[in-house]
Every structure is written in structure tokens, then in C-alpha cells.
GROMACS .gro file of N, CA, C and O in nm:
model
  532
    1UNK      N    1  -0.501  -3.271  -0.845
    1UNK     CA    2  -0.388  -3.186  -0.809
    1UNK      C    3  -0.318  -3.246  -0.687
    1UNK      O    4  -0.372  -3.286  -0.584
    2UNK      N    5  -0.181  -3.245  -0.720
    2UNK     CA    6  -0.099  -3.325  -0.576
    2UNK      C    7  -0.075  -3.260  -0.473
    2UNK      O    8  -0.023  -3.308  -0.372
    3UNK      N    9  -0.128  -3.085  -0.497
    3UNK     CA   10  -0.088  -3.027  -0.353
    3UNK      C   11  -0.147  -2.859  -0.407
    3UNK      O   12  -0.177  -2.816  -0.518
    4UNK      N   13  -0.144  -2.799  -0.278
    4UNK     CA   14  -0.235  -2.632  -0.367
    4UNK      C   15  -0.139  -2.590  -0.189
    4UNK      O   16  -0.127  -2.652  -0.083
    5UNK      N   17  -0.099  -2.474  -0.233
    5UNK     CA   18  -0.048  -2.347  -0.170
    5UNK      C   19  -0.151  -2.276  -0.085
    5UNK      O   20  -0.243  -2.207  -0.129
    6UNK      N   21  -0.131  -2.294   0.010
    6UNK     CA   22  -0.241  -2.225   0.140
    6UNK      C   23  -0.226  -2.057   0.142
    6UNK      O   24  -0.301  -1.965   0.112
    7UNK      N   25  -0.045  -2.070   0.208
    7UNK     CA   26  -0.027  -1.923   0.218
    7UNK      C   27   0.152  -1.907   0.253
    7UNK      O   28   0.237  -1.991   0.286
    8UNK      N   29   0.157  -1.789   0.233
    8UNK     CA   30   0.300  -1.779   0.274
    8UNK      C   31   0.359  -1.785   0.434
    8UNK      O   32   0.335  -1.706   0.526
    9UNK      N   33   0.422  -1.875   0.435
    9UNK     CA   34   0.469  -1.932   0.541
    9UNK      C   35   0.614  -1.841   0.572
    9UNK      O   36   0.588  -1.746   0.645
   10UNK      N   37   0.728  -1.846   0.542
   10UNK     CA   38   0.820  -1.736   0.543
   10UNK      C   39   0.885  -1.675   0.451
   10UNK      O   40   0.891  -1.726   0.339
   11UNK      N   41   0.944  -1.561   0.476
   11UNK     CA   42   1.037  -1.520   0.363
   11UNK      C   43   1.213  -1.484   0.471
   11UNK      O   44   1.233  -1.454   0.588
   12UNK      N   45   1.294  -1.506   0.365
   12UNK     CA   46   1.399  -1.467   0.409
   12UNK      C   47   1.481  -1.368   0.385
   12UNK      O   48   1.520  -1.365   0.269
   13UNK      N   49   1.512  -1.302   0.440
   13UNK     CA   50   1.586  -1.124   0.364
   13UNK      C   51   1.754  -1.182   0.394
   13UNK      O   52   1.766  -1.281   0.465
   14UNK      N   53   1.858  -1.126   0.345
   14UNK     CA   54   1.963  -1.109   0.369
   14UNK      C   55   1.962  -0.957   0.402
   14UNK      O   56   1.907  -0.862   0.346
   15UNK      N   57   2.058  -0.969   0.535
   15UNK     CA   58   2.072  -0.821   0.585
   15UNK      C   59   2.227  -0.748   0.574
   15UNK      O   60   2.334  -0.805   0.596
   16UNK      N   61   2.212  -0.627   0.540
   16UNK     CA   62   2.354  -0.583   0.571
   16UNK      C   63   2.351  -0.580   0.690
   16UNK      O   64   2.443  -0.647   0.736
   17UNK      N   65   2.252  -0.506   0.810
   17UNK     CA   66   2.253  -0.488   0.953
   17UNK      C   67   2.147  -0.575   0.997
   17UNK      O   68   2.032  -0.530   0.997
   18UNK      N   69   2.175  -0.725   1.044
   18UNK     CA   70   2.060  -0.776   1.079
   18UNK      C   71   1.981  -0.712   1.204
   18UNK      O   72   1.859  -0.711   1.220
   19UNK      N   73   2.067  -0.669   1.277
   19UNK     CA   74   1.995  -0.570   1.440
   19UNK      C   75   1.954  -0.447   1.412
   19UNK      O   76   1.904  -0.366   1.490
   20UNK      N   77   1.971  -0.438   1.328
   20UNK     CA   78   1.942  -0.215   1.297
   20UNK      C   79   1.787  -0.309   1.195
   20UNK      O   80   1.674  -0.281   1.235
   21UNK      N   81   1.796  -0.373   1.119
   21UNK     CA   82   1.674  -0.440   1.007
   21UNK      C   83   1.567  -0.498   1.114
   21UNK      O   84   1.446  -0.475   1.108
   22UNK      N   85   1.637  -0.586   1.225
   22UNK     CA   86   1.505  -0.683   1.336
   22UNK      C   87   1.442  -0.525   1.397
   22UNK      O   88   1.320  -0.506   1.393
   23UNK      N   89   1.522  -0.434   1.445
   23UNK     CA   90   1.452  -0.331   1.495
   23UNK      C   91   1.351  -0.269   1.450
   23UNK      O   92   1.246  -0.259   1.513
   24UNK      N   93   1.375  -0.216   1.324
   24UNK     CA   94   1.299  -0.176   1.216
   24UNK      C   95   1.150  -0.259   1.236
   24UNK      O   96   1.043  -0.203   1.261
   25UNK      N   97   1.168  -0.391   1.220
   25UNK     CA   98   1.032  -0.476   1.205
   25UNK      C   99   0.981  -0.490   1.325
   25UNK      O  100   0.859  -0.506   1.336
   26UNK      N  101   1.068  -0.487   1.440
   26UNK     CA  102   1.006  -0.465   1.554
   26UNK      C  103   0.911  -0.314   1.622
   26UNK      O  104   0.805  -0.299   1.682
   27UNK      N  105   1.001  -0.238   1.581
   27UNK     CA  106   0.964  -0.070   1.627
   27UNK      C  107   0.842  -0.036   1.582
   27UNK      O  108   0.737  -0.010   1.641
   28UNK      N  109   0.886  -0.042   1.407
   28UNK     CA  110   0.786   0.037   1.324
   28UNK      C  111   0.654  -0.090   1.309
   28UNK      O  112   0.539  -0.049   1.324
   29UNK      N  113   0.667  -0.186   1.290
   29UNK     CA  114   0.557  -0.296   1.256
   29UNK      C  115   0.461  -0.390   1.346
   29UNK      O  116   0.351  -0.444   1.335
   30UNK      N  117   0.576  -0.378   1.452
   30UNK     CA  118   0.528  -0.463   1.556
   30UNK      C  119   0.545  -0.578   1.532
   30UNK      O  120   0.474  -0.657   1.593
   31UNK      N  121   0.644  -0.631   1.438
   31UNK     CA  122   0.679  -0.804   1.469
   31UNK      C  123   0.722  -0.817   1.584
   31UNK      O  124   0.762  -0.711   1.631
   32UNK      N  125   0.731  -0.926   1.665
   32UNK     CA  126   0.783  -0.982   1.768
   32UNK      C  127   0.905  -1.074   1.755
   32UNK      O  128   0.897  -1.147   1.656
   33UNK      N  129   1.002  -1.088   1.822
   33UNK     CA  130   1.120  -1.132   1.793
   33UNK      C  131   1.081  -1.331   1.909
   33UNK      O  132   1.055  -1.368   2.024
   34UNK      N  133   1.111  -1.405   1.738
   34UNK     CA  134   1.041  -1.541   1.772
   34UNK      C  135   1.207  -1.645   1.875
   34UNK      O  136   1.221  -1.682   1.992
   35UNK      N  137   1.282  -1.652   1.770
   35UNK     CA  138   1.430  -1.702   1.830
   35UNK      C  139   1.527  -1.645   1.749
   35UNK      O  140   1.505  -1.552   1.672
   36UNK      N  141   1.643  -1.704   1.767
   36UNK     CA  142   1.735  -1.652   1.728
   36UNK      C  143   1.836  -1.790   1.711
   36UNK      O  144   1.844  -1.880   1.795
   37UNK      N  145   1.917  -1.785   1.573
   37UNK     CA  146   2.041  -1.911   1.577
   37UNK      C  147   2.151  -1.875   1.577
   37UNK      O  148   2.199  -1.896   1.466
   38UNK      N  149   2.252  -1.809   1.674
   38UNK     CA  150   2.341  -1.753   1.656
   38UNK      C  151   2.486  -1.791   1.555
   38UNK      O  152   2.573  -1.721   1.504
   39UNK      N  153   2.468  -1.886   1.556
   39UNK     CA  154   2.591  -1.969   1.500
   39UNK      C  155   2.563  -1.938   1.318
   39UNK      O  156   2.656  -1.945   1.237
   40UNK      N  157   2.440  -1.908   1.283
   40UNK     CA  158   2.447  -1.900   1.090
   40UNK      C  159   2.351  -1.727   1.115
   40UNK      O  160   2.295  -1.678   1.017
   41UNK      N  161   2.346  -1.657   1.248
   41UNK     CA  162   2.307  -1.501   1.222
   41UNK      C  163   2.176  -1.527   1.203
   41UNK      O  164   2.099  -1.456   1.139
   42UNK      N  165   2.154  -1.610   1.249
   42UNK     CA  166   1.967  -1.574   1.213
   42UNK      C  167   1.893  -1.495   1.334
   42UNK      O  168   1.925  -1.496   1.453
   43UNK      N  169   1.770  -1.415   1.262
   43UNK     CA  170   1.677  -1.329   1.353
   43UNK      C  171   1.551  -1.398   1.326
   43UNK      O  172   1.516  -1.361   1.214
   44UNK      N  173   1.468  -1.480   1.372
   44UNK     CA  174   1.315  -1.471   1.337
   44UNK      C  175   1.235  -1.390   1.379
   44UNK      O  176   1.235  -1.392   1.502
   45UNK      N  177   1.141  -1.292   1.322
   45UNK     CA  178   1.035  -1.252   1.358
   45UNK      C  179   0.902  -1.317   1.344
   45UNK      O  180   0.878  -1.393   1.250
   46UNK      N  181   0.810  -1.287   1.441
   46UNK     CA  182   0.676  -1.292   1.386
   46UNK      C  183   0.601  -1.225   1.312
   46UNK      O  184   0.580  -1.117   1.368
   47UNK      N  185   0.545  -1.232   1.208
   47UNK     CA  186   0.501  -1.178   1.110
   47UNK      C  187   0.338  -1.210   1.126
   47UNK      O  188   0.289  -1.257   1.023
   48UNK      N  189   0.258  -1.196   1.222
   48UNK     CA  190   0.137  -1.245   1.192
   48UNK      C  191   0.132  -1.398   1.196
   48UNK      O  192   0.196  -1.462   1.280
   49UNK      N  193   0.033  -1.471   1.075
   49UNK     CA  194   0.095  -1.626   1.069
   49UNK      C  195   0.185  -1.617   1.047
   49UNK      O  196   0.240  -1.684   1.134
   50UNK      N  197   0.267  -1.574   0.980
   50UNK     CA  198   0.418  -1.605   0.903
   50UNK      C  199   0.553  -1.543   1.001
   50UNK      O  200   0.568  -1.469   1.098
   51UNK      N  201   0.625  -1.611   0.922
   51UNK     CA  202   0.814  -1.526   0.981
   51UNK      C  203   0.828  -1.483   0.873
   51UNK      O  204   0.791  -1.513   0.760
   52UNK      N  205   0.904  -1.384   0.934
   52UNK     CA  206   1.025  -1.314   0.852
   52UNK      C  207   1.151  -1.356   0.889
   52UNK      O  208   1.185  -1.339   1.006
   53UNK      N  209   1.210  -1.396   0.825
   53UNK     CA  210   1.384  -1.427   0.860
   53UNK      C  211   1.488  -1.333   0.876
   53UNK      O  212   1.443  -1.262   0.786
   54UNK      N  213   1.565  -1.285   0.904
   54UNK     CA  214   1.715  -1.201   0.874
   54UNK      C  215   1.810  -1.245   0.908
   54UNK      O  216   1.853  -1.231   1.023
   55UNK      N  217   1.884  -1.326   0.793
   55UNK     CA  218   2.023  -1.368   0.821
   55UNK      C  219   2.113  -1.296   0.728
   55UNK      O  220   2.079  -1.259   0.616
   56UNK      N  221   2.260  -1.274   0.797
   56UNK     CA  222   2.349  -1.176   0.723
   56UNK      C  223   2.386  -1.164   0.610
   56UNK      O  224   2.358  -1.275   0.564
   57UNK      N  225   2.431  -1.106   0.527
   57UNK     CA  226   2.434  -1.012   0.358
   57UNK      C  227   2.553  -1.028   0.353
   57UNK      O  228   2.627  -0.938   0.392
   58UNK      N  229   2.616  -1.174   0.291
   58UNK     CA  230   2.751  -1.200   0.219
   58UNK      C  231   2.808  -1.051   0.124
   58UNK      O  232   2.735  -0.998   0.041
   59UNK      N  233   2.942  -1.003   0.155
   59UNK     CA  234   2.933  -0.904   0.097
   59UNK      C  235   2.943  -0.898  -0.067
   59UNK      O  236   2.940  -0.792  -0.130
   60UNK      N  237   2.959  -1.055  -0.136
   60UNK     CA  238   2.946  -1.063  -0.264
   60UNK      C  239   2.829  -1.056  -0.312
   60UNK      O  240   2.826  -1.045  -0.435
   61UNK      N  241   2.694  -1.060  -0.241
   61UNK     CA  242   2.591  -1.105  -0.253
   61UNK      C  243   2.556  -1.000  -0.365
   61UNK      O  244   2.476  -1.051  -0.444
   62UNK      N  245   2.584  -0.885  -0.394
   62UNK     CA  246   2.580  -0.820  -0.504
   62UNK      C  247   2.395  -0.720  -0.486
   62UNK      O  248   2.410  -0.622  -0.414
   63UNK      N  249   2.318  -0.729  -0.512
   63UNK     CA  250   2.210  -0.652  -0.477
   63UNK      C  251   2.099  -0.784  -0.464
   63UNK      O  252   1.988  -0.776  -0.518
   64UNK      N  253   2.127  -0.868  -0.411
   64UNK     CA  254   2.035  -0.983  -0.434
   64UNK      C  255   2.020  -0.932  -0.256
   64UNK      O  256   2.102  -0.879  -0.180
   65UNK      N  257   1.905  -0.967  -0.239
   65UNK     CA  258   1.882  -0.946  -0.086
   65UNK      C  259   1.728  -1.072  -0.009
   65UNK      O  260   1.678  -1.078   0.103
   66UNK      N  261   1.703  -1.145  -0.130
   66UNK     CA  262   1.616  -1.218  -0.082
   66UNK      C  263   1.650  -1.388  -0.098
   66UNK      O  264   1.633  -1.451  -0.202
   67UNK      N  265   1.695  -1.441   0.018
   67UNK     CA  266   1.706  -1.597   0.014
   67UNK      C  267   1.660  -1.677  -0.022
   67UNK      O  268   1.703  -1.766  -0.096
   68UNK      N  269   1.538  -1.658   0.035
   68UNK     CA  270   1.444  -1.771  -0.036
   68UNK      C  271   1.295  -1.728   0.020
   68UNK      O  272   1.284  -1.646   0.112
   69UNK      N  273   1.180  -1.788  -0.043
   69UNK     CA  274   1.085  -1.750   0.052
   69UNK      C  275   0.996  -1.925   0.043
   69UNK      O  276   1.011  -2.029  -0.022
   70UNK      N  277   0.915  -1.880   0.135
   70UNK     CA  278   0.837  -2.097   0.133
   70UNK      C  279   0.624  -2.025   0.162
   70UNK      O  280   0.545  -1.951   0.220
   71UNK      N  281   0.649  -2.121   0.070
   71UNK     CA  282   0.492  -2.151   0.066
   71UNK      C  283   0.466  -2.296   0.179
   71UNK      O  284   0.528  -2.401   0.198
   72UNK      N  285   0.344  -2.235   0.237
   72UNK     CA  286   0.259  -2.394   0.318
   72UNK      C  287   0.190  -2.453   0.198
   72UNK      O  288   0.115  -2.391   0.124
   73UNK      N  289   0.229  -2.595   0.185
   73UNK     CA  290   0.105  -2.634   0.104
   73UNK      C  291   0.069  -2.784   0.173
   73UNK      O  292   0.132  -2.856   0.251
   74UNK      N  293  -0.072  -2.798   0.103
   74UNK     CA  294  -0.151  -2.917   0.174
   74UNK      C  295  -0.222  -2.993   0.041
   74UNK      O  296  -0.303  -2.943  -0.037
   75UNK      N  297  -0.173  -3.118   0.040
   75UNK     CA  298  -0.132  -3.190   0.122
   75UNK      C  299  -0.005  -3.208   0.101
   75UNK      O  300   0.032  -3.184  -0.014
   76UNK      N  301   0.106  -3.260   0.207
   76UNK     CA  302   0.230  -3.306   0.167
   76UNK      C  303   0.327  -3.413   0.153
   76UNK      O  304   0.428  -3.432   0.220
   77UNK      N  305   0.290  -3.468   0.073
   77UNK     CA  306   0.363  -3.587  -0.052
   77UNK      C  307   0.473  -3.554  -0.084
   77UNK      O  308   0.472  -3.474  -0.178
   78UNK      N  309   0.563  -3.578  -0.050
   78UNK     CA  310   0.732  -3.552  -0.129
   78UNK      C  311   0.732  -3.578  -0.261
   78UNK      O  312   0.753  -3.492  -0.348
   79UNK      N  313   0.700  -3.729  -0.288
   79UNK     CA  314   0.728  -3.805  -0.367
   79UNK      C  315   0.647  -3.752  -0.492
   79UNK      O  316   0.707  -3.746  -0.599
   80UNK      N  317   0.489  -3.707  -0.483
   80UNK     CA  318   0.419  -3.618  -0.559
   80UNK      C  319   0.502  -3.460  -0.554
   80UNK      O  320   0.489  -3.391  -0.655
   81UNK      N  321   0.563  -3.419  -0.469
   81UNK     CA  322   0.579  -3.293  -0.547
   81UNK      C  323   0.672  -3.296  -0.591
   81UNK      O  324   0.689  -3.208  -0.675
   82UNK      N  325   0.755  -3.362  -0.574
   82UNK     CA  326   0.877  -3.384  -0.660
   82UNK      C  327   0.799  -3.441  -0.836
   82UNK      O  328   0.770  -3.357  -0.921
   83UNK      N  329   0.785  -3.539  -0.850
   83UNK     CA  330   0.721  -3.588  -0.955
   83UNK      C  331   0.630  -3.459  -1.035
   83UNK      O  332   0.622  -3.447  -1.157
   84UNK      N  333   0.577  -3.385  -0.954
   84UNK     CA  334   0.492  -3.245  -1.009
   84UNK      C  335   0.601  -3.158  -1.078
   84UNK      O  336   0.591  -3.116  -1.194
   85UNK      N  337   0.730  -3.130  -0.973
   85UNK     CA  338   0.796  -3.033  -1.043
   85UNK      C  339   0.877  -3.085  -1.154
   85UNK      O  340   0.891  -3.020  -1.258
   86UNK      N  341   0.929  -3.197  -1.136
   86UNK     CA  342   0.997  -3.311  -1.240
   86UNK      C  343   0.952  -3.266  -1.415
   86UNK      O  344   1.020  -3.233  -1.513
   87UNK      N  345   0.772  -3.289  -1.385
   87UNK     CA  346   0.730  -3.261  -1.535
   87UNK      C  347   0.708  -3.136  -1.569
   87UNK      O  348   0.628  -3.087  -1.649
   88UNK      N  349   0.820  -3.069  -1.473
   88UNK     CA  350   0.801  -2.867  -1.575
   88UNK      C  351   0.909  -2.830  -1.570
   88UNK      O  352   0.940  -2.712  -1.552
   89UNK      N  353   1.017  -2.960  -1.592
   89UNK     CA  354   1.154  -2.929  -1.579
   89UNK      C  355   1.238  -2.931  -1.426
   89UNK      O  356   1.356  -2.961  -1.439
   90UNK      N  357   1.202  -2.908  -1.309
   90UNK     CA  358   1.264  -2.846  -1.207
   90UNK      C  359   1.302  -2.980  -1.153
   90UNK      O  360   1.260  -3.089  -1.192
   91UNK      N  361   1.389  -2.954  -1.055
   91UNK     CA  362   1.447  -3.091  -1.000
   91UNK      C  363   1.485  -3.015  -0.826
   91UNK      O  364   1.565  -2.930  -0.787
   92UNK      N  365   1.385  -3.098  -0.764
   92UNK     CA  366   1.353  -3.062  -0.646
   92UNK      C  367   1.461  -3.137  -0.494
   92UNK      O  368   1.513  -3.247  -0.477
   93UNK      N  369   1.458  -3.076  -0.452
   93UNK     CA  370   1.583  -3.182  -0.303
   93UNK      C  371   1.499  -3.251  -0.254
   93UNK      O  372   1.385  -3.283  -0.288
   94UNK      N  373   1.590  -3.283  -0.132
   94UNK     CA  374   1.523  -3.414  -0.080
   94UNK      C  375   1.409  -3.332   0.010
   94UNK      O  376   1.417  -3.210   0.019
   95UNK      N  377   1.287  -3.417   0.086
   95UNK     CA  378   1.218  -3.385   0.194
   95UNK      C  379   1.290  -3.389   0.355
   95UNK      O  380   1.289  -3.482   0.437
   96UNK      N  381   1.354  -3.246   0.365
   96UNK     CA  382   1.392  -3.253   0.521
   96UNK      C  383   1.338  -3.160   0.654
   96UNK      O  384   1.338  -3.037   0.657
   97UNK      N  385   1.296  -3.245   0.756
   97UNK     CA  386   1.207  -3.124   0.859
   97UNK      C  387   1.279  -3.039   0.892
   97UNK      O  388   1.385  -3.062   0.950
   98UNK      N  389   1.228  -2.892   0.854
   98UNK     CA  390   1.278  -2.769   0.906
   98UNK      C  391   1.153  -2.709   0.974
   98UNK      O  392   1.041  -2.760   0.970
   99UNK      N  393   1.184  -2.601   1.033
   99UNK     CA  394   1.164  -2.482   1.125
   99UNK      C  395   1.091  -2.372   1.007
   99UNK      O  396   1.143  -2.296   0.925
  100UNK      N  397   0.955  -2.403   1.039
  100UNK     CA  398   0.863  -2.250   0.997
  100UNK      C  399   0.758  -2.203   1.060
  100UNK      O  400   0.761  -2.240   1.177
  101UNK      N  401   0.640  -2.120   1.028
  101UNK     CA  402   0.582  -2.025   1.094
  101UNK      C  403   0.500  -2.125   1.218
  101UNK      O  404   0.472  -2.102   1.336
  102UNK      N  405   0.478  -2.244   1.132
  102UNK     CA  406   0.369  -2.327   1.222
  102UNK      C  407   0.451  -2.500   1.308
  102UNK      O  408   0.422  -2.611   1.354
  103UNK      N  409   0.549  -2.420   1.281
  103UNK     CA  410   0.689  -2.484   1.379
  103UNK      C  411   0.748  -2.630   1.282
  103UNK      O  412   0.715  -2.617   1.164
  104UNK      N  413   0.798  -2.712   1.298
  104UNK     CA  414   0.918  -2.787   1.211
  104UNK      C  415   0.818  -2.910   1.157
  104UNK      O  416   0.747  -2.987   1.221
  105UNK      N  417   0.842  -2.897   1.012
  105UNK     CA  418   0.768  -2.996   0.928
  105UNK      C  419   0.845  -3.013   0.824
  105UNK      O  420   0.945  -2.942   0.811
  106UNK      N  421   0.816  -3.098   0.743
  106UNK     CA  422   0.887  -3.145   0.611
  106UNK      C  423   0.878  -3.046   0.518
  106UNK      O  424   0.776  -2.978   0.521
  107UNK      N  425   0.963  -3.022   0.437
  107UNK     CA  426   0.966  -2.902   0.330
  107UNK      C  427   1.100  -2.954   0.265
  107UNK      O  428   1.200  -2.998   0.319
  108UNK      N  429   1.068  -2.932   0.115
  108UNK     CA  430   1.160  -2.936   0.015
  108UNK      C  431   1.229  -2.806  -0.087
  108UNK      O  432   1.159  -2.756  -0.174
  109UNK      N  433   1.329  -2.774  -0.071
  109UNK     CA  434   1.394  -2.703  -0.194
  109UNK      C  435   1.384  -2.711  -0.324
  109UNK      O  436   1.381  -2.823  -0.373
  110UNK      N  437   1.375  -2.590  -0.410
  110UNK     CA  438   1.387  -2.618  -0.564
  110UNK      C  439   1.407  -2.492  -0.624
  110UNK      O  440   1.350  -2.400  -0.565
  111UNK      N  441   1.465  -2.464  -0.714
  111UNK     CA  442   1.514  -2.329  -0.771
  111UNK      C  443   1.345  -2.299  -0.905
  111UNK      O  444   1.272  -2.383  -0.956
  112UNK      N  445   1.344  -2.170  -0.915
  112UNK     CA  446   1.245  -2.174  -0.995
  112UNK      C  447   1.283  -2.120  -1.141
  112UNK      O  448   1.402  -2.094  -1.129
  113UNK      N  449   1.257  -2.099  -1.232
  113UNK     CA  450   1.332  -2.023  -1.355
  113UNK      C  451   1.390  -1.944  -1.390
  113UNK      O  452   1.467  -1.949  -1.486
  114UNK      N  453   1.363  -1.831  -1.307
  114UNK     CA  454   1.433  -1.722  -1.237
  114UNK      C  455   1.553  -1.702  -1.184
  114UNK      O  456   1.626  -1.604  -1.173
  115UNK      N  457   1.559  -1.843  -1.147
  115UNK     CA  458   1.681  -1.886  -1.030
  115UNK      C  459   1.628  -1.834  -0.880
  115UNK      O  460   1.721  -1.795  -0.810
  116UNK      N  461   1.503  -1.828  -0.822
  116UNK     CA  462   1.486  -1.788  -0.728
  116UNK      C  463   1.453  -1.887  -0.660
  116UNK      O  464   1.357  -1.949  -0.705
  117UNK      N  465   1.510  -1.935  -0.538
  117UNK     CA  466   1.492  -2.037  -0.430
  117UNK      C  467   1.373  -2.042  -0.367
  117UNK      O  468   1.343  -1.939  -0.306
  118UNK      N  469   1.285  -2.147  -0.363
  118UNK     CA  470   1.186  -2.174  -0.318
  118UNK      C  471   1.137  -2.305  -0.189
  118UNK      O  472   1.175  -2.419  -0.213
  119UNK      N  473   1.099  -2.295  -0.129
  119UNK     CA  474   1.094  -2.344  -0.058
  119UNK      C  475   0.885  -2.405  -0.008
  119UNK      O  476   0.807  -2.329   0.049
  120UNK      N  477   0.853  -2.533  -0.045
  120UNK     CA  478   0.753  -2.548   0.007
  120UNK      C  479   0.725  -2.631   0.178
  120UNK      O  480   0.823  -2.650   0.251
  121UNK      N  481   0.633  -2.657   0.207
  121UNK     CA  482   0.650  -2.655   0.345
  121UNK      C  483   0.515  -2.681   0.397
  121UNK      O  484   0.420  -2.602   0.390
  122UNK      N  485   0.512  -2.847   0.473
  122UNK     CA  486   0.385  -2.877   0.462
  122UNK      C  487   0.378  -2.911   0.653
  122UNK      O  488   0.471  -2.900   0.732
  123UNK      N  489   0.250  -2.948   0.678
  123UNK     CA  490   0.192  -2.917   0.827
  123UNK      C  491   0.317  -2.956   0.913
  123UNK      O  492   0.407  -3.025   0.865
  124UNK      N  493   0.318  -2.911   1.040
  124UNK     CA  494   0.381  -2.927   1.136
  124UNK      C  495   0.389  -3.052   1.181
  124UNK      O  496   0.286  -3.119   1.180
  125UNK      N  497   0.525  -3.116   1.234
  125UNK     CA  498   0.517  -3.237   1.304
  125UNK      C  499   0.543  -3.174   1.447
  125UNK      O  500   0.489  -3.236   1.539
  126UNK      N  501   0.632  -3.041   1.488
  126UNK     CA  502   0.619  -3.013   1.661
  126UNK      C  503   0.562  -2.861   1.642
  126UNK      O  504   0.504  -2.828   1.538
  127UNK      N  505   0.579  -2.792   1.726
  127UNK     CA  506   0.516  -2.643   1.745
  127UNK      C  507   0.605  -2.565   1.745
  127UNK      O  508   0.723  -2.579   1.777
  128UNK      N  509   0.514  -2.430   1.687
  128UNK     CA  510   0.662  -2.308   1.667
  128UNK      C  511   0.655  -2.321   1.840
  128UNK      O  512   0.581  -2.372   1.924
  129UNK      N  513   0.790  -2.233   1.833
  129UNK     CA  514   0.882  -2.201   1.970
  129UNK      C  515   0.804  -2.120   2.056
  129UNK      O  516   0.842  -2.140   2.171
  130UNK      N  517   0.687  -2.014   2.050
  130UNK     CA  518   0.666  -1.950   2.073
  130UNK      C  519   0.513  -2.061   2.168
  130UNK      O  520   0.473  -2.061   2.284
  131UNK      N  521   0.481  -2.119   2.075
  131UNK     CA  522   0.404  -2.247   2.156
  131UNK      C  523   0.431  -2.315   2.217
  131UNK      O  524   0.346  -2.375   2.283
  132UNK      N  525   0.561  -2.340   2.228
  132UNK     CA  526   0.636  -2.422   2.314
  132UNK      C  527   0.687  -2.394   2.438
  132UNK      O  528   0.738  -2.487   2.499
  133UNK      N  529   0.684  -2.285   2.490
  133UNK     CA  530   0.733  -2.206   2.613
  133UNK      C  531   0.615  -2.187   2.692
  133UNK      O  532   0.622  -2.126   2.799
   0.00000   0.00000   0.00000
């Protein structure tokens, strides 16, 4: 096997109210508020290991309210998971380091049959933000 799914690393909500929604997860749940990107509306929370995302609710977006969500998996081979999803049809993006629960590592895009955006996401090359301060 070229790679196995640890655990969920983040999910992303689209919000109609991203500040009335971060509250919510803050008040009632006790996430902790990780950073923030003002320029594309993003909220991160802490979720335990994981984030939760909230970036804003295009008003065409129609009742779709979930962006994408990403699995950690180990080990991470681009070139194998691409080639993995290749032979079940899917056609995967390139490998570029982004920003998740266990701070910015390589992770690739791919739509799943559904049409639901997926996102995998393998060990850290720096530290979440919250380690970093």
C-alpha cells in the first residue's frame, strides 16, 4: 500500500457568518482561535489535533457548505499517490506545501466521485502557528 490515512487533519465549512460561526465553536466547544488570513476570510480553529476552517459562503454557493476536508496520511509520495488515484480514475494536482493541523506540509488536491474536494496531507515540514509563538 502507497500510503494509509492516519486521521482527519481539517475540514473546511463555508460560512454565511464567519464571526457569529468562530463564536459558536469557540463559546459552546471550546475550540481556540489558531490564526486568521484576512485577505481570502479565513478563521482557523483548534479542534483538538485537527482545525476547523471558516471561510465565507459565496452567495451562489447554493446549500453546499463544505469546502473541502484533508486526511493526514503516511507515508507521503506524491508521485505514488497520484499514480494510486490515477488507477480508480481520479486525476490528482500537483504536490504543494500548505498550512494544516500539524503546521505546513505537502498535500495534494483531487475531487472524489461525488464531486467532493479532498484534500490529503502528509507530515509537517515547519510547525503549526500555535508552536511557533
Amino acid at each position: 500500500m502507497t500510503f494509509s490515512i492516519e486521521r482527519i487533519d481539517h475540514i473546511v465549512l463555508r460560512a454565511r457568518d464567519p464571526e457569529r460561526l468562530a463564536a459558536f465553536y469557540r463559546d459552546a466547544l471550546g475550540c481556540a482561535e489558531e490564526r486568521r488570513i484576512p485577505s481570502i476570510g479565513l478563521i482557523q480553529l483548534r479542534a483538538g489535533a485537527s482545525l476547523l476552517d471558516l471561510v465565507p459562503r459565496a452567495p451562489d454557493a447554493g446549500g453546499a457548505n463544505i469546502d473541502h476536508y484533508c486526511f493526514r496520511v503516511g507515508p507521503f509520495d506524491a508521485d505514488a499517490i497520484r499514480a494510486r488515484l490515477a488507477a480508480h480514475g481520479v486525476r490528482a494536482g500537483d504536490a504543494v506545501e500548505r498550512y494544516g493541523a500539524d503546521g505546513t506540509g505537502p498535500s495534494i488536491y483531487f475531487d472524489d466521485p461525488e464531486g467532493n474536494q479532498v484534500e490529503l496531507k502528509g507530515p509537517p515540514t515547519s510547525p503549526p502557528v500555535a508552536a511557533a509563538r
